[in-house]
Amino acid sequence: NAGVTQTPKFQVLKTGQSMTLQCAQDMNHEYMSWYRQDPGMGLRLIHYSVGAGITDQGEVPNGYNVSRSTTEDFPLRLLSAAPSQTSVYFCASSGSRQGFSYNEQFFGPGTRLTVL
Amino acid sequence: DQQVKQNSPSLSVQEGRISILNCDYTNSMFDYFLWYKKYPAEGPTFLISISSIKDKNEDGRFTVFLNKSAKHLSLHIVPSQPGDSAVYFCAAEDTDKLIFGTGTRLQVFP
């Protein structure tokens, strides 16, 4: 099992460019989520999905789009990058929406994004 | 408004001593709490958790205490080891979501 994988590891964008951060898991997990980590701000939830075809907004969804067409993949799209989106992005997955007391959440290694 | 707070951004402890990391929350409806550990350039990993029906949960060197009346939880690491040096996040479960604190950077020195 590769667990949760994220690509790329690093990315530099110019303001206004678009890109997709990829996230995949091979554990057949129903629940997937995206977080951003900023200094002094902890981990903040961007979007999450409780199963294929279902997505919902987290705490900081503006400027980001997601879709969940398969169980395995949960890409995060930046349509028009802004310097405020400079951050480290983590994807995570867990077994089901029954709650984190039943299902440990596993994190990917992160993508470090810089927007100039 | 931050629902989960870790007011100490950093903590430095000598090897062998106890490390105590603190976390406060504002929502009394939270019923499950977790601690995650994060090394540089890696994703967070689950460390230990506690349900609101308990006031203590222990796993080896790690113990989490929950004081519901004070809306406060703490993570105790005894004895602290250099490999424990990392950022520790507390988190609360809120229907389909985890709400994280800002993290505390623990440094364990020889």
PDB file of N, CA and C in Angstrom, chain A residues 37 39-40, chain B residues 6 8-13 21 38-41 84-89 102-108:
ATOM      1  N   GLN A  37      -1.715  24.358   5.489  1.00  0.00           N
ATOM      2  CA  GLN A  37      -1.008  24.688   6.722  1.00  0.00           C
ATOM      3  C   GLN A  37      -0.219  25.966   6.515  1.00  0.00           C
ATOM      4  N   PRO A  39       1.905  29.229   8.739  1.00  0.00           N
ATOM      5  CA  PRO A  39       2.523  29.538  10.040  1.00  0.00           C
ATOM      6  C   PRO A  39       1.535  30.246  10.964  1.00  0.00           C
ATOM      7  N   GLY A  40       1.428  29.737  12.185  1.00  0.00           N
ATOM      8  CA  GLY A  40       0.559  30.350  13.175  1.00  0.00           C
ATOM      9  C   GLY A  40      -0.926  30.080  12.978  1.00  0.00           C
TER      10      GLY A  40
ATOM     11  N   GLN B   6      -4.217  26.357  20.740  1.00  0.00           N
ATOM     12  CA  GLN B   6      -3.009  25.933  21.411  1.00  0.00           C
ATOM     13  C   GLN B   6      -2.203  27.197  21.642  1.00  0.00           C
ATOM     14  N   SER B   8       0.486  27.897  23.361  1.00  0.00           N
ATOM     15  CA  SER B   8       1.955  27.890  23.416  1.00  0.00           C
ATOM     16  C   SER B   8       2.498  27.461  22.065  1.00  0.00           C
ATOM     17  N   PRO B   9       3.111  28.374  21.318  1.00  0.00           N
ATOM     18  CA  PRO B   9       3.639  27.982  20.015  1.00  0.00           C
ATOM     19  C   PRO B   9       4.851  27.065  20.109  1.00  0.00           C
ATOM     20  N   SER B  10       5.560  27.111  21.230  1.00  0.00           N
ATOM     21  CA  SER B  10       6.747  26.269  21.340  1.00  0.00           C
ATOM     22  C   SER B  10       6.979  25.869  22.791  1.00  0.00           C
ATOM     23  N   LEU B  11       7.715  24.751  22.930  1.00  0.00           N
ATOM     24  CA  LEU B  11       8.036  24.210  24.249  1.00  0.00           C
ATOM     25  C   LEU B  11       9.381  23.513  24.145  1.00  0.00           C
ATOM     26  N   SER B  12      10.247  23.763  25.120  1.00  0.00           N
ATOM     27  CA  SER B  12      11.561  23.137  25.123  1.00  0.00           C
ATOM     28  C   SER B  12      11.718  22.361  26.430  1.00  0.00           C
ATOM     29  N   VAL B  13      12.075  21.073  26.320  1.00  0.00           N
ATOM     30  CA  VAL B  13      12.127  20.177  27.478  1.00  0.00           C
ATOM     31  C   VAL B  13      13.403  19.353  27.415  1.00  0.00           C
ATOM     32  N   LEU B  21       1.754  19.412  26.797  1.00  0.00           N
ATOM     33  CA  LEU B  21       1.234  20.275  25.742  1.00  0.00           C
ATOM     34  C   LEU B  21      -0.256  20.501  26.006  1.00  0.00           C
ATOM     35  N   LYS B  38       3.687  15.955  13.895  1.00  0.00           N
ATOM     36  CA  LYS B  38       4.166  16.250  12.545  1.00  0.00           C
ATOM     37  C   LYS B  38       5.659  16.559  12.559  1.00  0.00           C
ATOM     38  N   TYR B  39       6.394  15.778  11.762  1.00  0.00           N
ATOM     39  CA  TYR B  39       7.809  16.049  11.528  1.00  0.00           C
ATOM     40  C   TYR B  39       7.931  16.945  10.288  1.00  0.00           C
ATOM     41  N   PRO B  40       9.040  17.688  10.180  1.00  0.00           N
ATOM     42  CA  PRO B  40       9.247  18.546   8.997  1.00  0.00           C
ATOM     43  C   PRO B  40       9.181  17.738   7.706  1.00  0.00           C
ATOM     44  N   ALA B  41       8.567  18.317   6.690  1.00  0.00           N
ATOM     45  CA  ALA B  41       8.475  17.738   5.349  1.00  0.00           C
ATOM     46  C   ALA B  41       7.698  16.420   5.314  1.00  0.00           C
ATOM     47  N   ASP B  84      10.977  12.798  20.010  1.00  0.00           N
ATOM     48  CA  ASP B  84       9.657  13.414  20.183  1.00  0.00           C
ATOM     49  C   ASP B  84       9.631  14.844  19.659  1.00  0.00           C
ATOM     50  N   SER B  85      10.781  15.379  19.305  1.00  0.00           N
ATOM     51  CA  SER B  85      10.842  16.749  18.789  1.00  0.00           C
ATOM     52  C   SER B  85      10.054  16.830  17.483  1.00  0.00           C
ATOM     53  N   ALA B  86       9.003  17.617  17.491  1.00  0.00           N
ATOM     54  CA  ALA B  86       8.073  17.694  16.365  1.00  0.00           C
ATOM     55  C   ALA B  86       7.053  18.783  16.682  1.00  0.00           C
ATOM     56  N   VAL B  87       6.152  19.020  15.749  1.00  0.00           N
ATOM     57  CA  VAL B  87       5.002  19.893  16.004  1.00  0.00           C
ATOM     58  C   VAL B  87       3.808  19.012  16.359  1.00  0.00           C
ATOM     59  N   TYR B  88       3.108  19.371  17.422  1.00  0.00           N
ATOM     60  CA  TYR B  88       1.957  18.607  17.896  1.00  0.00           C
ATOM     61  C   TYR B  88       0.691  19.444  17.701  1.00  0.00           C
ATOM     62  N   PHE B  89      -0.284  18.829  17.039  1.00  0.00           N
ATOM     63  CA  PHE B  89      -1.573  19.483  16.812  1.00  0.00           C
ATOM     64  C   PHE B  89      -2.648  18.753  17.611  1.00  0.00           C
ATOM     65  N   THR B 102      -3.509  25.400  16.351  1.00  0.00           N
ATOM     66  CA  THR B 102      -2.420  26.017  15.602  1.00  0.00           C
ATOM     67  C   THR B 102      -1.099  25.286  15.763  1.00  0.00           C
ATOM     68  N   GLY B 103      -1.018  24.351  16.705  1.00  0.00           N
ATOM     69  CA  GLY B 103       0.184  23.552  16.847  1.00  0.00           C
ATOM     70  C   GLY B 103       1.138  24.095  17.909  1.00  0.00           C
ATOM     71  N   THR B 104       1.880  23.173  18.517  1.00  0.00           N
ATOM     72  CA  THR B 104       2.963  23.508  19.454  1.00  0.00           C
ATOM     73  C   THR B 104       4.211  22.769  19.012  1.00  0.00           C
ATOM     74  N   ARG B 105       5.285  23.532  18.833  1.00  0.00           N
ATOM     75  CA  ARG B 105       6.556  22.914  18.441  1.00  0.00           C
ATOM     76  C   ARG B 105       7.305  22.487  19.695  1.00  0.00           C
ATOM     77  N   LEU B 106       7.505  21.174  19.841  1.00  0.00           N
ATOM     78  CA  LEU B 106       8.231  20.624  20.990  1.00  0.00           C
ATOM     79  C   LEU B 106       9.671  20.333  20.588  1.00  0.00           C
ATOM     80  N   GLN B 107      10.586  20.824  21.395  1.00  0.00           N
ATOM     81  CA  GLN B 107      11.998  20.484  21.203  1.00  0.00           C
ATOM     82  C   GLN B 107      12.486  19.795  22.461  1.00  0.00           C
ATOM     83  N   VAL B 108      13.010  18.587  22.302  1.00  0.00           N
ATOM     84  CA  VAL B 108      13.571  17.833  23.421  1.00  0.00           C
ATOM     85  C   VAL B 108      15.082  17.824  23.257  1.00  0.00           C
TER      86      VAL B 108
END
